[in-house]
CSV table of C-alpha atoms in Angstrom, one decimal:
chain,number,residue,atom,x,y,z
A,1,MET,CA,-2.8,-7.9,-9.7
A,2,THR,CA,-5.2,-10.8,-9.2
A,3,SER,CA,-2.8,-12.7,-6.9
A,4,LEU,CA,-2.2,-9.5,-5.0
A,5,LEU,CA,-5.9,-8.9,-4.3
A,6,GLY,CA,-6.2,-12.5,-3.2
A,7,LYS,CA,-3.8,-11.8,-0.3
A,8,ALA,CA,-5.6,-8.7,1.0
A,9,ALA,CA,-9.1,-8.1,2.4
A,10,ARG,CA,-10.6,-4.6,1.8
A,11,ILE,CA,-12.9,-3.9,4.8
A,12,SER,CA,-15.7,-1.3,4.7
A,13,ASN,CA,-18.7,-1.1,6.9
A,14,PHE,CA,-20.7,-3.5,4.7
A,15,VAL,CA,-18.8,-6.2,2.7
A,16,GLU,CA,-19.9,-9.4,1.1
A,17,TYR,CA,-19.1,-11.2,4.3
A,18,GLY,CA,-21.7,-9.2,6.3
A,19,LYS,CA,-21.6,-6.2,8.6
A,20,VAL,CA,-18.3,-5.6,10.4
A,21,GLU,CA,-18.8,-5.8,14.1
A,22,ASP,CA,-15.3,-5.8,15.5
A,23,ILE,CA,-11.6,-5.5,14.4
A,24,ASP,CA,-8.5,-6.9,16.0
A,25,LEU,CA,-5.7,-4.8,14.6
A,26,SER,CA,-2.9,-6.8,16.3
A,27,HIS,CA,-4.0,-10.0,14.5
A,28,ALA,CA,-5.6,-8.3,11.4
A,29,ALA,CA,-8.8,-10.1,12.3
A,30,VAL,CA,-12.3,-9.0,11.3
A,31,LYS,CA,-15.5,-10.2,13.0
A,32,THR,CA,-18.9,-10.1,11.3
A,33,GLY,CA,-22.2,-11.4,12.6
A,34,GLU,CA,-21.5,-14.9,11.3
A,35,LYS,CA,-17.7,-15.4,11.0
A,36,GLU,CA,-14.2,-14.2,11.8
A,37,TYR,CA,-11.7,-13.5,9.1
A,38,GLU,CA,-8.0,-13.2,9.3
A,39,PRO,CA,-6.5,-12.3,5.9
A,40,ASP,CA,-2.8,-12.1,5.2
A,41,ILE,CA,-3.2,-8.3,4.9
A,42,LEU,CA,-6.0,-6.1,6.0
A,43,VAL,CA,-6.8,-2.8,4.3
A,44,ILE,CA,-9.3,-0.6,6.2
A,45,SER,CA,-11.0,1.7,3.7
A,46,ALA,CA,-14.4,2.4,5.3
A,47,GLY,CA,-14.5,6.1,4.8
A,48,CYS,CA,-16.3,8.7,6.8
A,49,ASN,CA,-20.0,8.7,7.8
A,50,ARG,CA,-21.3,12.0,6.3
A,51,GLU,CA,-25.0,11.6,7.2
A,52,ARG,CA,-24.9,14.6,9.6
A,53,GLN,CA,-23.3,16.7,6.9
A,54,LEU,CA,-26.0,15.8,4.4
A,55,GLU,CA,-28.7,16.6,6.9
A,56,PHE,CA,-26.9,19.9,7.5
A,57,VAL,CA,-27.0,20.8,3.8
A,58,LYS,CA,-30.7,20.0,3.6
A,59,THR,CA,-31.3,22.3,6.6
A,60,VAL,CA,-29.4,25.4,5.4
A,61,LEU,CA,-30.9,25.1,1.9
A,62,THR,CA,-34.2,26.2,3.4
A,63,ARG,CA,-32.7,29.4,4.7
A,64,ASP,CA,-32.2,32.7,2.7
A,65,ARG,CA,-29.3,33.7,4.9
A,66,VAL,CA,-26.6,31.3,6.2
A,67,ALA,CA,-23.8,32.2,8.6
A,68,LEU,CA,-21.6,29.2,8.2
A,69,GLU,CA,-18.8,28.3,10.7
A,70,VAL,CA,-16.2,25.5,10.8
A,71,SER,CA,-13.4,24.7,13.1
A,72,SER,CA,-11.8,21.6,11.7
A,73,GLU,CA,-9.0,22.1,9.2
A,74,GLU,CA,-9.2,18.5,8.1
A,75,ASP,CA,-12.8,18.9,7.0
A,76,GLU,CA,-12.9,22.6,6.1
A,77,ILE,CA,-12.7,22.0,2.3
A,78,ASN,CA,-16.1,20.4,2.5
A,79,ALA,CA,-17.6,23.4,4.4
A,80,LEU,CA,-16.1,25.7,1.7
A,81,GLN,CA,-17.8,23.6,-1.0
A,82,VAL,CA,-21.1,24.0,0.8
A,83,ALA,CA,-20.6,27.8,1.3
A,84,ALA,CA,-19.9,28.2,-2.5
A,85,TYR,CA,-22.9,26.0,-3.4
A,86,LEU,CA,-25.2,28.0,-1.2
A,87,ALA,CA,-24.0,31.2,-2.8
A,88,SER,CA,-24.6,29.8,-6.3
A,89,LYS,CA,-28.2,29.1,-5.2
A,90,GLY,CA,-28.7,32.8,-4.4
A,91,LYS,CA,-28.3,32.6,-0.6
A,92,GLU,CA,-26.7,35.3,1.4
A,93,VAL,CA,-23.7,33.5,2.8
A,94,SER,CA,-21.1,34.5,5.4
A,95,TYR,CA,-18.2,32.2,6.4
A,96,SER,CA,-16.1,31.8,9.5
A,97,GLY,CA,-13.2,29.3,9.5
A,98,PRO,CA,-9.4,28.8,9.3
A,99,LEU,CA,-9.4,29.5,5.5
A,100,LEU,CA,-7.0,26.6,4.8
A,101,LYS,CA,-4.1,28.2,6.5
A,102,PHE,CA,-2.4,24.9,7.0
A,103,LEU,CA,-1.8,24.9,3.2
A,104,GLY,CA,0.2,28.1,3.3
A,105,ASN,CA,-0.4,31.8,3.9
A,106,ARG,CA,-0.6,32.7,0.2
A,107,ILE,CA,-3.4,30.2,-0.4
A,108,SER,CA,-5.3,31.4,2.6
A,109,SER,CA,-5.1,35.0,1.6
A,110,ALA,CA,-6.1,34.3,-2.0
A,111,LEU,CA,-9.0,32.2,-0.8
A,112,ALA,CA,-10.3,35.0,1.4
A,113,GLU,CA,-10.2,37.4,-1.5
A,114,ALA,CA,-11.9,35.0,-3.9
A,115,LEU,CA,-14.7,34.3,-1.5
A,116,SER,CA,-15.3,38.0,-0.9
A,117,ILE,CA,-15.3,38.7,-4.7
A,118,ASN,CA,-17.9,36.0,-5.2
A,119,GLY,CA,-20.3,37.3,-2.5
A,120,ILE,CA,-19.3,35.2,0.5
A,121,ARG,CA,-18.7,37.5,3.4
A,122,LEU,CA,-16.0,36.6,5.9
A,123,SER,CA,-17.1,36.8,9.6
A,124,GLU,CA,-15.7,36.0,13.0
A,125,LYS,CA,-18.6,33.9,14.1
A,126,GLY,CA,-21.3,31.8,12.4
A,127,GLU,CA,-24.8,30.7,13.3
A,128,PHE,CA,-24.6,27.2,11.7
A,129,GLN,CA,-21.7,24.9,12.7
A,130,PHE,CA,-20.6,22.6,9.9
A,131,PRO,CA,-20.5,19.1,11.4
A,132,GLU,CA,-17.3,17.0,11.1
A,133,CYS,CA,-17.6,13.6,9.4
A,134,GLU,CA,-17.3,10.6,11.8
A,135,PRO,CA,-16.2,7.0,11.5
A,136,SER,CA,-18.9,4.4,11.4
A,137,TYR,CA,-18.8,1.8,14.2
A,138,PRO,CA,-16.5,-0.1,14.8
A,139,PHE,CA,-14.0,2.1,12.9
A,140,GLU,CA,-12.1,5.1,14.1
A,141,PHE,CA,-9.5,7.6,12.8
A,142,TYR,CA,-6.3,5.6,12.7
A,143,LYS,CA,-2.8,6.9,13.2
A,144,THR,CA,-0.5,5.3,10.7
A,145,ASN,CA,3.2,5.5,9.8
A,146,ASP,CA,4.5,7.1,6.6
A,147,ARG,CA,3.5,3.9,4.7
A,148,LEU,CA,-0.1,4.2,5.8
A,149,SER,CA,0.2,1.1,7.9
A,150,ILE,CA,-0.5,0.4,11.5
A,151,ASN,CA,1.6,-2.7,11.6
A,152,ASP,CA,3.0,-5.2,9.0
A,153,ARG,CA,-0.4,-6.6,8.2
A,154,VAL,CA,-2.8,-3.6,8.5
A,155,TYR,CA,-3.1,-0.6,6.2
A,156,VAL,CA,-5.5,2.3,6.2
A,157,THR,CA,-6.7,4.4,3.3
A,158,GLY,CA,-9.0,7.4,2.7
A,159,ASP,CA,-10.7,9.5,5.3
A,160,LEU,CA,-9.9,7.2,8.2
A,161,VAL,CA,-6.2,8.1,8.1
A,162,LYS,CA,-5.8,10.4,11.1
A,163,GLY,CA,-4.4,13.8,10.3
A,164,LEU,CA,-5.1,13.9,6.6
A,165,PRO,CA,-7.6,16.4,5.1
A,166,LYS,CA,-10.9,14.8,4.1
A,167,VAL,CA,-10.4,15.2,0.3
A,168,GLY,CA,-11.6,12.7,-2.2
A,169,GLU,CA,-8.6,13.0,-4.5
A,170,LEU,CA,-6.2,12.5,-1.7
A,171,ALA,CA,-8.2,9.5,-0.5
A,172,MET,CA,-7.8,7.9,-3.9
A,173,ARG,CA,-4.1,8.5,-3.8
A,174,THR,CA,-3.9,6.6,-0.5
A,175,GLY,CA,-5.7,3.6,-2.0
A,176,THR,CA,-3.3,3.5,-5.0
A,177,TYR,CA,-0.3,3.9,-2.7
A,178,VAL,CA,-1.4,1.0,-0.4
A,179,ALA,CA,-1.8,-1.3,-3.4
A,180,ARG,CA,1.8,-0.6,-4.4
A,181,ALA,CA,3.0,-0.9,-0.8
A,182,ILE,CA,1.4,-4.4,-0.5
A,183,GLY,CA,3.2,-5.3,-3.8
A,184,GLY,CA,6.6,-4.3,-2.3
A,185,PHE,CA,6.9,-0.5,-3.0
A,186,LYS,CA,9.1,0.9,-0.2
A,187,GLU,CA,9.0,4.7,-0.6
A,188,PRO,CA,6.9,6.6,2.0
A,189,PHE,CA,3.5,8.0,1.1
A,190,ARG,CA,3.8,11.7,-0.1
A,191,PRO,CA,0.5,13.5,0.4
A,192,ILE,CA,-0.6,16.4,-1.8
A,193,PHE,CA,-3.8,18.4,-1.4
A,194,ILE,CA,-5.7,19.0,-4.7
A,195,ASN,CA,-9.2,20.4,-4.8
A,196,VAL,CA,-11.6,22.5,-7.0
A,197,ILE,CA,-14.3,24.6,-5.5
A,198,LYS,CA,-17.1,25.7,-7.9
A,199,LEU,CA,-18.1,29.4,-7.5
A,200,PRO,CA,-21.1,31.3,-8.8
A,201,LYS,CA,-20.9,32.6,-12.4
A,202,ARG,CA,-19.1,29.6,-13.9
A,203,LYS,CA,-15.8,30.2,-12.1
A,204,ALA,CA,-13.9,27.8,-9.9
A,205,ILE,CA,-11.0,27.8,-7.5
A,206,TYR,CA,-8.1,25.4,-8.1
A,207,ILE,CA,-5.9,24.6,-5.1
A,208,LYS,CA,-2.8,22.4,-5.0
A,209,SER,CA,-0.3,22.2,-2.1
A,210,ASP,CA,2.1,19.9,-0.4
A,211,ARG,CA,3.3,22.5,2.1
A,212,PRO,CA,1.9,20.7,5.2
A,213,TRP,CA,4.1,17.7,4.4
A,214,GLY,CA,7.4,19.5,3.8
A,215,GLY,CA,6.9,20.4,0.1
A,216,THR,CA,7.1,23.7,-1.7
A,217,THR,CA,4.1,23.5,-4.0
A,218,GLU,CA,1.5,26.2,-3.4
A,219,VAL,CA,-0.9,26.8,-6.3
A,220,PHE,CA,-4.1,28.9,-6.3
A,221,THR,CA,-6.0,29.9,-9.4
A,222,VAL,CA,-9.5,31.0,-10.3
A,223,SER,CA,-10.8,30.3,-13.8
A,224,THR,CA,-13.6,29.1,-16.0
A,225,PHE,CA,-11.5,26.2,-17.2
A,226,ARG,CA,-11.3,24.8,-13.7
A,227,TYR,CA,-15.1,25.1,-13.4
A,228,LEU,CA,-15.5,23.1,-16.6
A,229,THR,CA,-13.1,20.4,-15.4
A,230,LYS,CA,-14.9,20.2,-12.1
A,231,VAL,CA,-18.2,19.6,-13.9
A,232,PHE,CA,-16.6,17.0,-16.1
A,233,ILE,CA,-15.1,15.2,-13.1
A,234,GLU,CA,-18.4,15.2,-11.2
A,235,ARG,CA,-20.2,13.6,-14.2
A,236,TYR,CA,-17.4,11.2,-15.0
A,237,TYR,CA,-17.5,10.0,-11.4
A,238,LEU,CA,-21.1,9.0,-11.7
A,239,LEU,CA,-20.6,7.4,-15.2
A,240,SER,CA,-17.5,5.4,-14.1
A,241,ASN,CA,-19.0,4.3,-10.7
A,242,GLY,CA,-16.2,6.1,-8.9
A,243,LYS,CA,-13.3,4.8,-10.9
A,244,MET,CA,-11.1,8.0,-10.9
A,245,GLY,CA,-7.6,6.6,-11.0
A,246,PHE,CA,-6.6,9.0,-13.8
A,247,LEU,CA,-6.6,11.9,-11.3
A,248,GLU,CA,-3.3,10.7,-9.9
A,249,LYS,CA,-1.6,11.9,-13.1
A,250,LEU,CA,-3.0,15.4,-12.9
């Protein structure tokens, strides 16, 4: 593993080399304020800029009634998390969005029912538009092949992979996959959507689907057990400084 890491540079917006100012994908070159680096293999894992989303949450928390609207399928899971969080805080919440239809009709229908049961009213229009996350300069959303690479020397992981939902568990899987691909693993990346949404009254929704990528898995459950596992994962994330590799086995 040590020799493998020595051949690849992981680039985020701030690295030990300084702030990234420019990227040349054709040459896998990265320019900072002081130097230019050209590693054997470049892994772009900068993630999304969620400052607008955080400010949005601060704003709606001051309201007693929140009519939330989202249009992006890729970022909808985060809007749903916010809607459920607001409901748990005693807010009167309504929600307008695709309801994760890209994961399958059964999941979408079950989600609509679960939201309604837990006090989140479904509506055709919202007052507050949930902002999409954005890449930080000089990054963008990158279109990759089925091995999460742009060319033989450049890989992309996490939220910056164009077309993938903005889900933390899926982002971690992309990172694990790219490490294997650099080491010679030849199979294509197989995405799977897994997420847990905490609801009021110590219940949580568990969603698992690979339908958008040609699979047949489509799981939707609501339980106290999933609520407890979500609480554990949130606390473990903080204690482990984000080291969540065990999730790939779940």
